[in-house]
Short mmCIF file of C-alpha atoms and ligand atoms in Angstrom, two decimals:
data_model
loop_
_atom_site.label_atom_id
_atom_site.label_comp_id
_atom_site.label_asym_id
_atom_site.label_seq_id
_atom_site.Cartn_x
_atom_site.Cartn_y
_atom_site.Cartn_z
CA UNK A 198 20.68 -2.21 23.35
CA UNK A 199 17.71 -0.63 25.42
CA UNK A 200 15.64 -4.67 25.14
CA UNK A 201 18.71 -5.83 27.62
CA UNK A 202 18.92 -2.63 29.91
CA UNK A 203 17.70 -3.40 33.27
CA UNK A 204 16.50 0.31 33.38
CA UNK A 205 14.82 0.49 29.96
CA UNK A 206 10.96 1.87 29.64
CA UNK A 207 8.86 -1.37 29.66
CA UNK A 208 8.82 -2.50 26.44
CA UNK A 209 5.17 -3.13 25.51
CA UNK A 210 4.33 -6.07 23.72
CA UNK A 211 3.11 -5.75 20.30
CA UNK A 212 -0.99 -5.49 20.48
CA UNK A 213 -3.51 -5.77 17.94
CA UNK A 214 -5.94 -2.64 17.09
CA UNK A 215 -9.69 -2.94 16.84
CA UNK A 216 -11.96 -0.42 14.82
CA UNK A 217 -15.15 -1.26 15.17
CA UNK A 218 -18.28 1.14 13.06
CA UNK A 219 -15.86 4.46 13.35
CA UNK A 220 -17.73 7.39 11.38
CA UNK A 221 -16.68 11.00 10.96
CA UNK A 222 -18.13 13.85 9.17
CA UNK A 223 -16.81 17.21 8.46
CA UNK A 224 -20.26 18.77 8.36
CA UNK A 225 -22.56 17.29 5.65
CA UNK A 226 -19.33 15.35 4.27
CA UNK A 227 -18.74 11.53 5.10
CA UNK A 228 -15.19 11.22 5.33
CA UNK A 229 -15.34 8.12 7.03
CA UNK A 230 -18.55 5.79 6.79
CA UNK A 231 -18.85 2.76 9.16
CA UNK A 232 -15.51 1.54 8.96
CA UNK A 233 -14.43 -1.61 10.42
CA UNK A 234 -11.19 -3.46 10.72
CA UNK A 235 -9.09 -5.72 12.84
CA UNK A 236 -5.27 -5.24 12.57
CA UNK A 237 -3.09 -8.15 14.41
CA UNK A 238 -0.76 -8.10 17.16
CA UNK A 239 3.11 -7.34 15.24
CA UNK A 240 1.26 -7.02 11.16
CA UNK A 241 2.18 -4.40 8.74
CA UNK A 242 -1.15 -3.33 7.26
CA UNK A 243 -1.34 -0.45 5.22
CA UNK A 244 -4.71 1.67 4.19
CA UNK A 245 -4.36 2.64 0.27
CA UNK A 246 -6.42 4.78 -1.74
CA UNK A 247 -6.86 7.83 -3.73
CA UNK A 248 -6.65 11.44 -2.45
CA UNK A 249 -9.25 11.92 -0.08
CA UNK A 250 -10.20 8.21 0.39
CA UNK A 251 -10.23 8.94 4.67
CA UNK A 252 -6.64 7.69 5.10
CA UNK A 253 -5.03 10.32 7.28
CA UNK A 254 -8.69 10.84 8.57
CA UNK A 255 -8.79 6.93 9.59
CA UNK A 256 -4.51 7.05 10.93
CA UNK A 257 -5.23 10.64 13.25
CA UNK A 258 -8.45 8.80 14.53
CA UNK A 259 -6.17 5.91 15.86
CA UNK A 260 -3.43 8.28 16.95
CA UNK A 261 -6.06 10.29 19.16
CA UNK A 262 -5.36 13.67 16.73
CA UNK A 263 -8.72 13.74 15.59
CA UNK A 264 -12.39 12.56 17.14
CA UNK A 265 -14.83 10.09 16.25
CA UNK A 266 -18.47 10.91 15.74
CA UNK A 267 -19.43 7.31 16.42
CA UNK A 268 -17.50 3.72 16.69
CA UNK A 269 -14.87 2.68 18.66
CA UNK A 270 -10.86 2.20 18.50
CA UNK A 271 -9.56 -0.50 21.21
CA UNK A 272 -5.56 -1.53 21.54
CA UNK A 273 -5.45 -4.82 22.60
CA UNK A 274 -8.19 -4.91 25.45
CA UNK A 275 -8.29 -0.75 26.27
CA UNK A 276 -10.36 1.20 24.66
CA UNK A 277 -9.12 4.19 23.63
CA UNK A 278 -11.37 6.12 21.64
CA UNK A 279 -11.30 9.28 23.86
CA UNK A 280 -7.27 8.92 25.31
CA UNK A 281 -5.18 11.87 24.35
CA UNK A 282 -3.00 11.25 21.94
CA UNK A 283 0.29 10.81 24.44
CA UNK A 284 -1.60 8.15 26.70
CA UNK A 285 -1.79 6.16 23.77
CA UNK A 286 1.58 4.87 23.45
CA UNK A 287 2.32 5.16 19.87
CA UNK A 288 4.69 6.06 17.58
CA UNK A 289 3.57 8.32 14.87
CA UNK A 290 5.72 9.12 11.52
CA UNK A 291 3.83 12.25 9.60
CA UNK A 292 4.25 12.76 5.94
CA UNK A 293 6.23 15.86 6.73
CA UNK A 294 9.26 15.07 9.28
CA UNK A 295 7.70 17.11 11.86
CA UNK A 296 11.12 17.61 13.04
CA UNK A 297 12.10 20.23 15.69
CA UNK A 298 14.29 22.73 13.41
CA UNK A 299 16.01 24.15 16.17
CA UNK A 300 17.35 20.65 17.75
CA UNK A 301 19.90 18.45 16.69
CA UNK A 302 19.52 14.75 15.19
CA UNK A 303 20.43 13.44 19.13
CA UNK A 304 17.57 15.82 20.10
CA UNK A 305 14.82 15.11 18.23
CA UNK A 306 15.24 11.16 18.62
CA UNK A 307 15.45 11.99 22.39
CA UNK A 308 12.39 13.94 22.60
CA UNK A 309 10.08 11.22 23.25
CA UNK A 310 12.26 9.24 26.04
CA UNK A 311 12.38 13.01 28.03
CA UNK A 312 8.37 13.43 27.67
CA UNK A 313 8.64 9.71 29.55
CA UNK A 314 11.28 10.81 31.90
CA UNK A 315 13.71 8.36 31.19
CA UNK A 316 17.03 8.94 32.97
CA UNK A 317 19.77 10.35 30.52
CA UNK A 318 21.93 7.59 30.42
CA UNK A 319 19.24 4.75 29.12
CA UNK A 320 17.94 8.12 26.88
CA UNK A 321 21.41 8.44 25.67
CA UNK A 322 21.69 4.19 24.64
CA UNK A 323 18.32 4.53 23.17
CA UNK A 324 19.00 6.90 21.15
CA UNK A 325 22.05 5.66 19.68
CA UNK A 326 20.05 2.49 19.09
CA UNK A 327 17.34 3.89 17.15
CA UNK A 328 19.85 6.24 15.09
CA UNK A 329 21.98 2.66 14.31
CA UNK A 330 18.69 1.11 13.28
CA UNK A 331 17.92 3.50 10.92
CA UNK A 332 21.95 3.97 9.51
CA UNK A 333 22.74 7.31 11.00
CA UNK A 334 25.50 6.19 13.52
CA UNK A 335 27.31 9.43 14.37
CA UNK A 336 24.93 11.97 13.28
CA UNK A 337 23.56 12.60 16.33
CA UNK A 338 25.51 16.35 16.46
CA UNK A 339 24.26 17.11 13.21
CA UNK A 340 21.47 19.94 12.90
CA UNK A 341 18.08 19.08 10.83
CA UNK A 342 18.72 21.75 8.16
CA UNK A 343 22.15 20.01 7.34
CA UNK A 344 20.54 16.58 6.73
CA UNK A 345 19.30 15.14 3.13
CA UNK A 346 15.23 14.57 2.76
CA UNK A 347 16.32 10.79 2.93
CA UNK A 348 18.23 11.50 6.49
CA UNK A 349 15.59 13.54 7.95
CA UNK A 350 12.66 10.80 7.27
CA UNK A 351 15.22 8.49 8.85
CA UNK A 352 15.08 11.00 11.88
CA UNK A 353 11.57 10.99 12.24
CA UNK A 354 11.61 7.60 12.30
CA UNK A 355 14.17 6.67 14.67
CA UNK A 356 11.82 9.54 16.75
CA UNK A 357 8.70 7.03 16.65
CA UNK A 358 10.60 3.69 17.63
CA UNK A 359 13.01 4.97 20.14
CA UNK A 360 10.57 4.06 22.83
CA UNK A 361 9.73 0.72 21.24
CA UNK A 362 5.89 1.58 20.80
CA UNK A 363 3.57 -1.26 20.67
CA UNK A 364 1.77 0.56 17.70
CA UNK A 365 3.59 2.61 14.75
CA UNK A 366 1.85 4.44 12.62
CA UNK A 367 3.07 5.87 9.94
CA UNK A 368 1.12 8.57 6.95
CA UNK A 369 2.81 8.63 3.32
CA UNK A 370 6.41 8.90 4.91
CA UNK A 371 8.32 8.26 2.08
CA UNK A 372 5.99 10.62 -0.19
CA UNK A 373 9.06 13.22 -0.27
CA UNK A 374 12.26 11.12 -1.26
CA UNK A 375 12.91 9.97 -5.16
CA UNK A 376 12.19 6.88 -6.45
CA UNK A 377 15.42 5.31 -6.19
CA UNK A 378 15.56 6.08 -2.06
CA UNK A 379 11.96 5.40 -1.89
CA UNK A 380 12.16 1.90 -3.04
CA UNK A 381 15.52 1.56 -0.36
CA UNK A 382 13.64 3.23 2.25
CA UNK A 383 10.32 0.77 1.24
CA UNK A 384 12.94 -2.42 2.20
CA UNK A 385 14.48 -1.13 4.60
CA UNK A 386 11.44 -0.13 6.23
CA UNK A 387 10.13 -3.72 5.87
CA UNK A 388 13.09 -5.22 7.77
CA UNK A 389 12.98 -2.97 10.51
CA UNK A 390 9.23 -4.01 11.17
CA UNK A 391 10.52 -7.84 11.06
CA UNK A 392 12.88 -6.60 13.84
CA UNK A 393 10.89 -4.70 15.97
CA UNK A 394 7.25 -6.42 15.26
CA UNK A 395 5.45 -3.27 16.17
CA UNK A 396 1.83 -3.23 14.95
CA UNK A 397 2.31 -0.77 12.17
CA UNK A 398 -0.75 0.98 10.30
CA UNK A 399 1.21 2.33 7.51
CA UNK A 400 -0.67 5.02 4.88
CA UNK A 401 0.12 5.90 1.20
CA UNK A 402 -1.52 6.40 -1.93
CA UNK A 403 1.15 4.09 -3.60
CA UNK A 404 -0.04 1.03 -4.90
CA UNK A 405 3.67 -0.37 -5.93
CA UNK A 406 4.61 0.83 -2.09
CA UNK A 407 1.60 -1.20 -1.00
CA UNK A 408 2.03 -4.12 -2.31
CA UNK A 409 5.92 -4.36 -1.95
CA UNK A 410 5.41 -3.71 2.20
CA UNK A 411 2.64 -4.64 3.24
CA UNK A 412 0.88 -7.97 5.13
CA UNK A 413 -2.12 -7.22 4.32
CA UNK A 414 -3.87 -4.23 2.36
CA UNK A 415 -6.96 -1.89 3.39
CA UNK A 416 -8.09 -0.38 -0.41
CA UNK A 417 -10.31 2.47 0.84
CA UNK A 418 -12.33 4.98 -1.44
CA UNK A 419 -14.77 7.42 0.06
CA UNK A 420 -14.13 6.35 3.60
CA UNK A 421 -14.77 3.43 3.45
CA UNK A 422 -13.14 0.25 2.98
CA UNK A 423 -13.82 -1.52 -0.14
CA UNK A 424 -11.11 -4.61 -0.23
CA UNK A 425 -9.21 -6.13 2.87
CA UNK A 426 -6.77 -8.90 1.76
CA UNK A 427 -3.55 -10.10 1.31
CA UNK A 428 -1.20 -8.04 -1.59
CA UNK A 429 -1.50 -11.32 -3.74
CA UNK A 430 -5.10 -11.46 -3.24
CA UNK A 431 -5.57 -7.91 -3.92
CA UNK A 432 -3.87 -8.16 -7.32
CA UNK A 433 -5.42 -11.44 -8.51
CA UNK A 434 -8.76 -11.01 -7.49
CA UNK A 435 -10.03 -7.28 -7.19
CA UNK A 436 -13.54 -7.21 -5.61
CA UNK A 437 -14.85 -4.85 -7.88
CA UNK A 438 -13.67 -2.28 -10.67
CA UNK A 439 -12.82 0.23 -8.39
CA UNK A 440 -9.81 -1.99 -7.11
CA UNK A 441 -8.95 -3.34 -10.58
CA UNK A 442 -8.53 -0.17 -12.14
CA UNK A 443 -6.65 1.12 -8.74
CA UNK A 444 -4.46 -1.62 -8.51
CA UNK A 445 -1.40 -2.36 -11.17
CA UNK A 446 -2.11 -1.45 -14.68
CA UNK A 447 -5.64 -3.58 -16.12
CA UNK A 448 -7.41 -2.67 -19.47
CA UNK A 449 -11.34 -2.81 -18.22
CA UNK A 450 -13.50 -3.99 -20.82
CA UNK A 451 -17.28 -4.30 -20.43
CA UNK A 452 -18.42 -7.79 -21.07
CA UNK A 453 -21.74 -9.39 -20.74
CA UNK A 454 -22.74 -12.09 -18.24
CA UNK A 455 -24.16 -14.95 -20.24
CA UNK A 456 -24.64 -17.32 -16.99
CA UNK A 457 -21.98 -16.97 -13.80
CA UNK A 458 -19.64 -19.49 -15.62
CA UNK A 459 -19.47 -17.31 -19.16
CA UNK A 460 -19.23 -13.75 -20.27
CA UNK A 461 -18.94 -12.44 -23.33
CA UNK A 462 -16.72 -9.78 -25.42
CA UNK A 463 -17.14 -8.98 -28.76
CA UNK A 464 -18.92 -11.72 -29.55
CA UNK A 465 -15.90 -13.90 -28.01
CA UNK A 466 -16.86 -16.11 -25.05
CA UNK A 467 -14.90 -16.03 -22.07
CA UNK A 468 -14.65 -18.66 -19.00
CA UNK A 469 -13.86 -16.45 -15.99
CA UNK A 470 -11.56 -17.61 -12.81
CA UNK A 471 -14.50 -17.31 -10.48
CA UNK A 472 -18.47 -17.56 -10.78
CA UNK A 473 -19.98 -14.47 -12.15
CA UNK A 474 -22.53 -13.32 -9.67
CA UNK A 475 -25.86 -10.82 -10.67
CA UNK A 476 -24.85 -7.34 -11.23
CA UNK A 477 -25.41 -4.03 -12.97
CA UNK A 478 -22.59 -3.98 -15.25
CA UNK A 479 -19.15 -6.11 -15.24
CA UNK A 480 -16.15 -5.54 -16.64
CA UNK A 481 -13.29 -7.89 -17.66
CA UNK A 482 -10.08 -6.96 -15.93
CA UNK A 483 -6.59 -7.56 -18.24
CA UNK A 484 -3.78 -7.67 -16.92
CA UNK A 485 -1.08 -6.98 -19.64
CA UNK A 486 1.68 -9.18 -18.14
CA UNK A 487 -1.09 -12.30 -17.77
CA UNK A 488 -1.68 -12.14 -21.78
CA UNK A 489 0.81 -14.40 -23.92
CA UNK A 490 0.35 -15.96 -27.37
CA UNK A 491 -1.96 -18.38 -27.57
CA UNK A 492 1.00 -20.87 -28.98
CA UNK A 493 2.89 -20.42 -25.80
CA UNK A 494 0.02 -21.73 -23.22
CA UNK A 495 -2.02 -24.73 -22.92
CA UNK A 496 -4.87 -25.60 -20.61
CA UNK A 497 -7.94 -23.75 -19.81
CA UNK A 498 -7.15 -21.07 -21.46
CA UNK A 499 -9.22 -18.19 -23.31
CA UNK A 500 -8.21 -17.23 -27.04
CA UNK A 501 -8.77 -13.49 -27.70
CA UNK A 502 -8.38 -12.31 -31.28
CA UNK A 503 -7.37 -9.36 -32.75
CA UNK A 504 -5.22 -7.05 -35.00
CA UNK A 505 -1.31 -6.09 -34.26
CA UNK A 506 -1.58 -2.25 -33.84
CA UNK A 507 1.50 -1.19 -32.56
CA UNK A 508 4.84 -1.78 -29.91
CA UNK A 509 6.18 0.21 -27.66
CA UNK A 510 9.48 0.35 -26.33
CA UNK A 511 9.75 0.31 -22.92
CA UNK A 512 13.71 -0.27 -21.56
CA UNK A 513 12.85 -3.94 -20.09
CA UNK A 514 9.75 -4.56 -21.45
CA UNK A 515 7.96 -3.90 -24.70
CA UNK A 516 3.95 -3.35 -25.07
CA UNK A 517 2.15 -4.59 -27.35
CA UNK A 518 -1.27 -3.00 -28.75
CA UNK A 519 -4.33 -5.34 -29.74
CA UNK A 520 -6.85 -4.29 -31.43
CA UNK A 521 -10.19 -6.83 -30.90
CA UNK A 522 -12.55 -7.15 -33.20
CA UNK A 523 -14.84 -4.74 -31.92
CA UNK A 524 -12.59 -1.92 -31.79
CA UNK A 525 -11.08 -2.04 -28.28
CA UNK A 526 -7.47 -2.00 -27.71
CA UNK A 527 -5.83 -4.39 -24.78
CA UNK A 528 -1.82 -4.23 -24.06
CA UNK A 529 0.15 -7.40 -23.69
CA UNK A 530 3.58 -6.91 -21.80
CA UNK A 531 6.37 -8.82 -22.81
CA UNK A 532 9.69 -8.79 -21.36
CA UNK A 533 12.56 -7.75 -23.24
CA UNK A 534 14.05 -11.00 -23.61
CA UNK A 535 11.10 -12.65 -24.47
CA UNK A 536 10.66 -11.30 -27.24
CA UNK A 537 13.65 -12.93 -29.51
CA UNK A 538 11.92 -14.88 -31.39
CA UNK A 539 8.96 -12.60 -32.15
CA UNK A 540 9.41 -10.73 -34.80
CA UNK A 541 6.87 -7.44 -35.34
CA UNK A 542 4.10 -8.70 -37.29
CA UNK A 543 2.69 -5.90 -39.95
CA UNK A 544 0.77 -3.40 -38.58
CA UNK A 545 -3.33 -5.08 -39.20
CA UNK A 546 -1.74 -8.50 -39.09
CA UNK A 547 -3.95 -11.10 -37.05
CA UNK A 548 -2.75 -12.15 -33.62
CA UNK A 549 -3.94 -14.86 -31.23
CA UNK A 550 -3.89 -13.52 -27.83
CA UNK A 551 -4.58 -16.32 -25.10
CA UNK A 552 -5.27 -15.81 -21.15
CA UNK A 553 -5.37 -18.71 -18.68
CA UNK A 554 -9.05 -18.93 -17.36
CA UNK A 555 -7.53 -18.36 -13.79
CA UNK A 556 -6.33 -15.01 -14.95
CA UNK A 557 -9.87 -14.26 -16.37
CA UNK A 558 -10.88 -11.61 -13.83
CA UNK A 559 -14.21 -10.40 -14.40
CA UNK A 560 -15.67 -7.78 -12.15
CA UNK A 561 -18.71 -5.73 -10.74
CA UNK A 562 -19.21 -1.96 -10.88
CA UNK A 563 -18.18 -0.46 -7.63
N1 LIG B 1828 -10.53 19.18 9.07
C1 LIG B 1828 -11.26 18.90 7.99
N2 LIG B 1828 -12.36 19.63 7.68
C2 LIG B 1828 -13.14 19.34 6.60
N3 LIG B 1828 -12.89 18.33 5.75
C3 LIG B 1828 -11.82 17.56 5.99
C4 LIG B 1828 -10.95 17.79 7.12
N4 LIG B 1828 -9.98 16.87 7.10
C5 LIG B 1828 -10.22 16.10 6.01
N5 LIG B 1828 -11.32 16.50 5.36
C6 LIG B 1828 -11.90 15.89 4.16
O1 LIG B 1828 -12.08 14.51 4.40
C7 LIG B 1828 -11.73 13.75 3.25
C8 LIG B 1828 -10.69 12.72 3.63
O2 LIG B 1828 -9.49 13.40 3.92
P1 LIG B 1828 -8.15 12.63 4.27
O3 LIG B 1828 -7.14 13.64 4.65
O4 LIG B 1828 -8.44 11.57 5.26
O5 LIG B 1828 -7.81 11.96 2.86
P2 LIG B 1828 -6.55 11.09 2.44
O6 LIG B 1828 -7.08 9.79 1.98
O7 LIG B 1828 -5.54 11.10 3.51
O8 LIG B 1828 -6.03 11.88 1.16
P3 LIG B 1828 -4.53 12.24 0.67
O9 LIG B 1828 -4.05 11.04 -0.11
O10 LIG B 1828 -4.75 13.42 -0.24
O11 LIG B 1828 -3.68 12.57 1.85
C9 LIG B 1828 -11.25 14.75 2.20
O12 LIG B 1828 -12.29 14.99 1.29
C10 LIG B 1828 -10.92 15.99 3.01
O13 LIG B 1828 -11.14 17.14 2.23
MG1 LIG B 1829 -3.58 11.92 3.66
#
């Protein structure tokens, strides 16, 4: 394994990155405004957001592929907001392979070790290192157009690691593959960054992806960044309604602020997890997995009202529609097995809802 090889390429320990106030404009258009973020030595932080949030903008600004009107990017001490892009040191995985057609598996991994003139035997152990890291012992003969969309991501990323980069980053790499070898690739993926402990900037417009990988989560919209936290923190306690609606599947409801300890909807009032600050126009966030009955929770707790509307099947869980008393539907998720003992009230029948007061998320407008 290269780590052991007396000959082996420096291996350069894991460093943080620094952005500090990077802007760029594509003429009149802001597709990144002031942005700002730390990213620790060896974390897995990814930037999500909607299509043309600044994502690949903010990644090919730290990769050196694109320039920055004003700010600055540092790695570890250096600054390197105007290094080319190979006197950076970092592994990059695009969305689309970027594989050379017309080289084998053995090739393409080896393309970065021969740009760094390392000697062909280390290239050779590296190689087959990278390739076992990523499962394709043995392939190394095979030729690009003979590989499975699955196999050729694994390529291109055995291609970024095989020189153990200090920095990975990485833009919507699984975006290709199905679900079912997305979700593989999103674990496996994760372990190999416990292995390694590169600094990895990872991009995708995924928010399931996000929160399954990542250490911490950079929400952008309109280049900027609007949340930086923790997945847990992210999905508990959007900053505003941006995030809420972005993030896992909320019913927003507009509610009024009473006082910063009480909102209300439809004439129901509400004690919210956190103090209600000033604000144009807030919105109560509901989570349909944090609803229950109201028979099945005690505590602080807030009782919502309403009418049985409807269920719908869904394989392991069931939805159930609400219907409050002013008019607006919210959807309560129950597990499949949870529901045994429920049986379908009639459709207009009255049902308690109940939310825990820490689940009460009420937020701002964006
Ligand atoms: N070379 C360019 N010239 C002009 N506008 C650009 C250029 N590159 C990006 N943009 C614009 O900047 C904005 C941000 O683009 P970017 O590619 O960073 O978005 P993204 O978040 O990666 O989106 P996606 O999820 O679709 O990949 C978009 O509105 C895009 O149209
Ligand atoms: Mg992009």
């Amino acid at each position: 394994m290269p780590r052991q090889s007396s000959t082996a390429v420096p291996h350069t320990a894991s460093v943080g990155i620094s952005i500090a106030n990077v802007s760029k404009r594509y003429g009149s258009f802001n597709a990144l405004d002031d942005v700002s973020l730390n990213v620790a030595s060896g974390e897995f932080l990814t930037l999500l957001g909607p299509s043309g949030s600044g994502k690949t903008t903010l990644l090919n600004i730290l990769a050196g592929f694109a320039t920055l009107d004003s700010g600055s990017v540092r790695f570890g001490d250096v600054d390197v907001s105007t290094l080319p892009p190979h006197k950076r040191g970092i592994g990059v995985v695009f969305q689309h392979y970027a594989l050379f057609p017309h080289m084998n598996v053995h090739d393409n991994v080896a393309f970065p070790l021969g740009i760094r003139n390392v000697p062909e035997r280390e290239r050779n152990d590296r190689v087959r290192w990278a390739l076992s890291l990523v499962q394709l012992e043995g392939l190394g003969s095979r030729r690009i157009s003979e590989l499975s969309g699955g196999q050729k991501q694994r390529v291109a990323l055995a291609r970024a690691i095989v020189f153990e980069p200090s920095i990975v980053l990485m833009d919507e790499p699984l975006s290709a593959l199905d679900k079912q070898l997305r979700e593989r690739m999103q674990l496996e993926l994760r372990k190999l960054h416990e292995k390694l402990r590169s600094t990895t900037v990872y991009v995708t417009h995924d928010q399931r992806e996000a929160l399954t990988m990542s250490d911490r989560i950079a929400v952008m919209n309109k280049g900027r960044i609007v949340q930086l936290d923790a997945p847990p923190t992210i999905y508990d306690h959007p900053v505003n309604s941006f995030v809420a609606d972005f993030i896992g599947e909320s019913t927003l409801m507009d509610v009024e602020r009473i006082h910063e300890g009480c909102v209300r909807l439809a004439n129901i009032d509400l004690k919210p997890a956190r103090p209600v600050p000033d604000a144009r126009r807030h919105f109560l966030a509901l989570r349909s997995e944090k609803l229950v009955f109201d028979d099945e929770v005690d505590g602080d707790v807030n009782i919502l009202p309403g009418t049985f509307e409807d269920a719908v099947f869904q394989g392991e869980s069931m939805l159930w529609i609400v219907r409050l008393p002013n008019g607006q539907r919210m959807s309560m998720r129950r597990l499949a097995n949870s529901n045994g003992h429920r049986v379908l009230p009639e459709v207009g029948a009255t049902v308690r809802l109940a939310i825990k007061v820490g689940n009460t998320v009420v937020v701002q407008d964006e």
